[in-house]
Coordinates of C-alpha atoms and ligand atoms in Angstrom, one line a residue:
M1 CA 0.0 0.0 0.0
E2 CA 1.3 3.4 -0.9
E3 CA 1.7 5.7 2.0
K4 CA -0.1 9.0 2.0
N5 CA 1.9 12.1 1.3
I6 CA 2.3 14.2 4.4
K7 CA 2.2 18.0 3.9
I8 CA 3.4 20.3 6.7
L9 CA 2.8 24.0 6.8
A10 CA 5.8 25.5 8.7
I11 CA 6.4 28.9 10.3
E12 CA 9.7 30.4 11.3
S13 CA 10.0 33.8 13.1
S14 CA 12.8 33.3 15.6
C15 CA 15.0 36.3 14.5
D16 CA 14.7 38.7 11.6
E17 CA 13.2 36.6 8.9
T18 CA 9.4 36.1 8.7
A19 CA 9.0 32.8 6.9
A20 CA 6.4 30.1 6.0
A21 CA 6.7 27.0 3.8
V22 CA 4.9 23.9 2.7
V23 CA 7.0 20.8 2.7
E24 CA 5.9 17.3 1.6
N25 CA 7.3 14.2 3.3
G26 CA 10.0 16.2 4.9
R27 CA 12.1 16.5 1.8
K28 CA 10.1 18.1 -1.0
V29 CA 9.7 21.8 -0.7
L30 CA 6.4 23.0 -2.3
S31 CA 6.9 26.6 -1.3
N32 CA 9.4 28.6 0.7
V33 CA 8.5 32.2 1.4
I34 CA 11.0 34.4 3.3
S35 CA 10.3 38.1 4.2
T36 CA 13.6 39.5 5.5
Q37 CA 13.9 42.5 7.8
I38 CA 17.7 42.8 7.3
D39 CA 17.4 46.2 5.6
I40 CA 15.5 47.6 8.6
H41 CA 17.8 46.3 11.3
T42 CA 20.9 47.3 9.3
L43 CA 20.0 50.9 10.0
Y44 CA 20.5 50.2 13.7
G45 CA 23.6 48.1 13.3
G46 CA 22.0 44.9 14.6
V47 CA 18.6 43.1 15.2
V48 CA 16.4 45.3 17.4
P49 CA 14.1 42.7 19.2
E50 CA 11.0 44.9 19.5
I51 CA 11.2 46.0 15.8
A52 CA 11.6 42.4 14.8
S53 CA 8.4 41.4 16.7
R54 CA 6.4 44.2 15.2
K55 CA 7.6 43.4 11.7
H56 CA 6.8 39.7 12.1
L57 CA 3.3 40.7 13.3
E58 CA 2.8 42.9 10.3
R59 CA 3.9 40.4 7.7
I60 CA 3.2 36.9 9.0
N61 CA -0.4 36.5 7.7
Q62 CA 0.6 37.5 4.2
V63 CA 3.7 35.3 4.3
V64 CA 1.6 32.2 5.3
K65 CA -1.0 33.0 2.7
E66 CA 1.7 33.3 0.1
A67 CA 3.3 30.0 1.1
L68 CA -0.1 28.2 0.7
K69 CA -0.7 29.9 -2.6
Q70 CA 2.7 29.1 -4.1
A71 CA 2.3 25.4 -3.0
S72 CA -1.2 25.4 -4.6
V73 CA -2.7 24.0 -1.4
T74 CA -5.3 25.1 1.1
L75 CA -5.3 24.5 4.8
E76 CA -7.5 21.5 4.3
D77 CA -4.6 19.8 2.4
I78 CA -2.3 20.3 5.3
D79 CA -1.6 17.5 7.7
A80 CA 0.1 19.4 10.5
V81 CA 1.4 22.9 11.4
A82 CA 5.0 23.1 12.5
V83 CA 6.5 26.1 14.1
T84 CA 9.8 27.2 15.6
Y85 CA 9.2 27.8 19.3
G86 CA 12.9 28.3 20.4
P87 CA 15.6 29.3 20.7
G88 CA 15.5 32.9 19.5
L89 CA 14.1 36.3 20.4
V90 CA 11.2 35.7 22.7
G91 CA 8.9 38.4 21.2
A92 CA 9.7 37.2 17.7
L93 CA 9.0 33.6 18.6
L94 CA 5.7 34.5 20.2
V95 CA 4.4 35.9 16.9
G96 CA 5.1 32.6 15.1
T97 CA 3.8 30.3 17.8
A98 CA 0.6 32.4 18.2
E99 CA 0.1 32.3 14.4
A100 CA 0.7 28.5 14.2
K101 CA -1.6 27.8 17.2
A102 CA -4.4 29.9 15.8
I103 CA -4.1 28.3 12.3
A104 CA -3.9 24.7 13.7
Y105 CA -6.7 25.3 16.1
A106 CA -9.0 26.9 13.6
A107 CA -8.3 24.2 10.9
G108 CA -8.4 21.3 13.3
K109 CA -4.8 20.2 12.5
P110 CA -2.1 19.0 14.9
L111 CA 0.6 21.4 16.1
V112 CA 4.3 20.4 16.1
G113 CA 6.8 22.7 17.9
V114 CA 10.2 22.6 16.4
H115 CA 13.7 23.5 17.7
H116 CA 15.3 26.1 15.5
I117 CA 18.7 24.3 15.3
E118 CA 17.0 21.0 14.6
G119 CA 15.5 22.8 11.6
H120 CA 19.0 24.0 10.5
I121 CA 20.2 20.3 10.6
A122 CA 17.1 19.1 8.7
A123 CA 17.8 21.7 6.0
N124 CA 20.3 19.1 4.8
Y125 CA 17.6 16.5 4.0
I126 CA 15.9 18.8 1.4
E127 CA 18.5 18.5 -1.3
N128 CA 20.3 15.3 -0.1
Q129 CA 17.7 12.6 -0.5
D130 CA 20.2 9.9 0.5
L131 CA 21.2 11.6 3.8
E132 CA 19.9 9.7 6.8
P133 CA 21.0 9.7 10.4
P134 CA 23.4 8.9 12.0
F135 CA 25.9 11.5 10.9
M136 CA 28.0 14.4 12.3
C137 CA 26.8 17.9 11.9
L138 CA 28.7 21.2 12.3
I139 CA 26.2 24.0 12.9
V140 CA 27.5 27.6 12.5
S141 CA 25.3 30.6 12.7
G142 CA 25.3 34.0 14.2
G143 CA 24.8 32.9 17.8
H144 CA 25.5 29.1 17.6
T145 CA 28.6 27.0 17.0
H146 CA 27.8 23.4 17.7
L147 CA 29.3 20.0 16.8
V148 CA 26.4 17.5 17.0
V149 CA 26.1 13.8 16.5
V150 CA 22.7 13.4 14.8
E151 CA 21.8 10.0 16.2
D152 CA 18.3 9.9 14.7
Y153 CA 15.9 12.5 13.2
D154 CA 14.9 13.6 16.6
K155 CA 17.9 12.6 18.7
F156 CA 21.0 14.7 19.1
N157 CA 24.2 14.5 21.1
I158 CA 26.1 17.8 21.3
I159 CA 29.8 17.0 21.6
G160 CA 31.1 20.5 21.2
R161 CA 29.7 24.0 21.6
T162 CA 30.9 27.6 21.6
R163 CA 31.8 29.2 24.8
D164 CA 31.5 32.6 23.2
D165 CA 28.4 33.4 21.1
A166 CA 29.6 36.9 20.2
A167 CA 32.5 35.5 18.1
G168 CA 30.1 33.5 16.0
E169 CA 28.3 36.8 15.3
A170 CA 31.6 38.5 14.5
F171 CA 32.5 35.7 12.1
D172 CA 29.1 36.1 10.4
K173 CA 29.8 39.8 9.8
V174 CA 33.3 39.2 8.6
A175 CA 32.2 36.4 6.4
R176 CA 29.4 38.4 4.8
S177 CA 31.4 41.5 4.2
I178 CA 34.3 39.9 2.4
G179 CA 35.1 36.9 0.2
L180 CA 38.3 35.0 0.5
G181 CA 41.0 37.7 0.5
Y182 CA 44.6 37.5 1.6
P183 CA 44.3 34.9 4.4
D184 CA 48.1 34.6 5.0
A185 CA 48.6 38.3 5.9
I186 CA 48.3 38.0 9.6
T187 CA 48.6 34.8 11.7
F188 CA 46.2 34.6 14.7
P189 CA 46.3 32.0 17.4
K190 CA 43.9 29.1 17.1
A191 CA 40.7 29.3 19.1
K192 CA 40.8 26.2 21.3
M193 CA 39.6 24.9 24.6
S194 CA 41.8 22.6 26.6
D195 CA 39.1 20.7 28.8
N196 CA 36.8 19.7 25.9
P197 CA 38.7 19.1 22.7
Y198 CA 35.5 19.7 20.6
D199 CA 34.4 23.0 22.2
F200 CA 35.0 26.3 20.5
S201 CA 36.1 29.6 22.1
F202 CA 36.8 32.7 20.0
S203 CA 37.5 35.2 22.8
G204 CA 41.2 34.7 22.6
L205 CA 41.1 35.2 18.9
K206 CA 39.0 38.3 19.3
S207 CA 41.5 39.7 21.8
A208 CA 44.3 39.0 19.3
V209 CA 42.6 41.0 16.7
L210 CA 42.0 43.9 19.0
N211 CA 45.6 43.8 20.2
Y212 CA 46.8 43.8 16.7
L213 CA 44.7 46.8 15.9
N214 CA 45.9 48.6 19.1
H215 CA 49.5 47.9 18.3
A216 CA 49.1 49.1 14.7
K217 CA 47.5 52.3 16.0
M218 CA 50.3 53.0 18.5
T219 CA 53.1 52.4 16.0
G220 CA 51.3 54.2 13.2
E221 CA 51.2 51.1 11.1
E222 CA 48.6 51.0 8.4
V223 CA 46.0 48.2 8.7
N224 CA 44.4 46.7 5.7
P225 CA 40.9 45.8 6.8
N226 CA 40.5 43.2 4.1
D227 CA 43.7 41.5 5.3
L228 CA 42.5 41.6 8.9
A229 CA 39.1 40.3 8.1
A230 CA 40.4 37.5 5.9
S231 CA 43.0 36.5 8.5
F232 CA 40.3 36.4 11.2
Q233 CA 38.1 34.3 9.0
K234 CA 41.0 32.0 8.2
A235 CA 41.7 31.4 11.9
V236 CA 38.0 30.7 12.7
V237 CA 37.5 28.4 9.7
Q238 CA 40.7 26.5 10.6
V239 CA 39.4 25.6 14.0
L240 CA 35.9 24.8 12.8
V241 CA 37.2 22.4 10.2
E242 CA 39.7 20.8 12.5
H243 CA 37.1 20.1 15.2
A244 CA 34.5 18.9 12.7
I245 CA 36.9 16.5 10.9
R246 CA 38.4 15.1 14.1
G247 CA 34.9 14.7 15.7
T248 CA 33.6 12.9 12.5
K249 CA 36.6 10.5 12.4
E250 CA 36.8 9.8 16.2
H251 CA 33.1 8.9 16.2
G252 CA 33.5 6.6 13.3
F253 CA 31.3 8.5 10.8
R254 CA 31.9 9.0 7.1
K255 CA 29.2 11.6 6.7
L256 CA 29.5 15.3 7.8
A257 CA 26.7 17.8 7.3
L258 CA 27.2 21.6 7.5
A259 CA 24.2 23.7 8.7
G260 CA 23.3 27.2 9.9
G261 CA 23.5 30.7 8.4
V262 CA 27.3 30.7 8.1
A263 CA 27.2 27.3 6.3
S264 CA 26.9 29.2 3.0
N265 CA 30.2 31.0 3.7
S266 CA 32.5 30.1 0.7
A267 CA 35.7 30.0 2.7
L268 CA 34.3 27.6 5.2
R269 CA 32.8 25.4 2.5
A270 CA 35.9 25.3 0.5
S271 CA 38.1 24.5 3.4
L272 CA 35.8 21.8 4.8
K273 CA 35.3 20.3 1.3
E274 CA 39.1 19.9 0.9
A275 CA 39.5 18.4 4.4
C276 CA 36.6 16.0 3.8
E277 CA 38.1 14.8 0.5
K278 CA 41.4 14.2 2.2
N279 CA 39.8 12.1 4.9
G280 CA 37.3 10.1 2.9
I281 CA 34.3 11.9 4.4
T282 CA 31.2 12.8 2.4
L283 CA 30.3 16.4 3.0
Y284 CA 26.6 17.6 2.8
Y285 CA 25.4 21.2 2.9
P286 CA 22.3 23.0 2.0
S287 CA 21.9 25.7 -0.7
P288 CA 22.3 29.2 0.6
I289 CA 18.5 29.7 0.6
F290 CA 18.1 26.8 3.0
C291 CA 21.1 27.9 5.1
T292 CA 19.6 31.3 6.1
D293 CA 16.7 31.2 8.5
N294 CA 13.7 29.7 6.5
A295 CA 10.6 27.7 7.2
A296 CA 11.2 24.9 4.8
M297 CA 13.8 23.5 7.2
I298 CA 11.3 23.7 10.0
G299 CA 8.8 21.8 7.8
A300 CA 11.5 19.1 7.2
A301 CA 12.3 18.8 10.9
G302 CA 8.5 19.0 11.7
Y303 CA 7.7 16.1 9.4
Y304 CA 10.1 13.8 11.3
E305 CA 8.8 14.9 14.6
Y306 CA 5.2 14.4 13.3
K307 CA 6.1 10.9 12.1
K308 CA 7.4 10.1 15.6
G309 CA 4.0 11.0 16.9
R310 CA 5.1 14.2 18.6
R311 CA 2.4 16.8 19.1
S312 CA 2.4 20.1 20.9
G313 CA -0.4 21.3 23.1
W314 CA -2.4 24.5 22.7
D315 CA -0.2 25.8 25.6
L316 CA 2.9 25.7 23.4
N317 CA 5.0 28.7 24.5
A318 CA 8.0 30.5 23.1
A319 CA 11.3 29.1 24.7
A320 CA 14.0 31.7 24.1
S321 CA 16.9 29.5 25.3
L322 CA 15.6 26.1 24.4
K323 CA 18.4 23.5 24.3
L324 CA 18.8 21.1 21.4
G325 CA 17.0 17.8 22.1
E326 CA 15.1 19.4 25.0
R327 CA 11.2 19.3 24.9
Ligands
ZN1 ZN1 19.1 30.2 12.4

């Protein structure tokens, strides 16, 4: 007997993208609508939480409507509504969860709360039909740097994490503003932790950059910002690649997936690709459109949660600092 196709309507609003998507059987994207607020927040030099919430509220109905329309489905065709309920900006998350709850309740459909990072991992399933757990996953985004063993679709073991979120943010900015420049110009120390070999810490590296700038200022040396940014990026990439490859090998995996907003960074991809080839590891990564925050990845993760029988109650709340694998 052929199994019924499961269609998930997914909503994502954890940061500065208002997004909705319709995904079939966890891997086929029928629509993927993203309304970005980047231009607004750029004026303030960063995401302003209250503005983000207000913009989500203004746009979310239209974004959901558009996602259904582009997928040529109505709410009746949908099997479940999946939504990011954490982690993220609490006000932003509340808009998405309230929207998802209202739609699911009104349409009489089950509600599935999804972890944002689980969504980033699941983004890899969309274009890699052969990728199935278990595998190793390196997640790099503005606020997260995680090395995770994906044991099953809904089971995760974090073996390494960042001790310093701000550095991830810094890397994001550096990575976006430049391509691969002159990476050998300045040598920075590697960002490593001694007590857990897989953990990441970028505070030492950040200090090194600041010290370098200070020294240059005092001695009247000219600093090439491109050199500096490229060197910083190189040092960050080096440690990310090293940890990911070592973790993959030491855990006996031959599959490594890359996920998160920074996963589309070309220097990181190139360096990881080369290291994977050298070590006989198959590298998976999503297209840039599925690396940035989007709802298709939430639909992919939501499908596997739905298949496992997981349902959220009407009391589903935003969880700003939700841990991966926590429910
Ligand atoms: Zn994200």
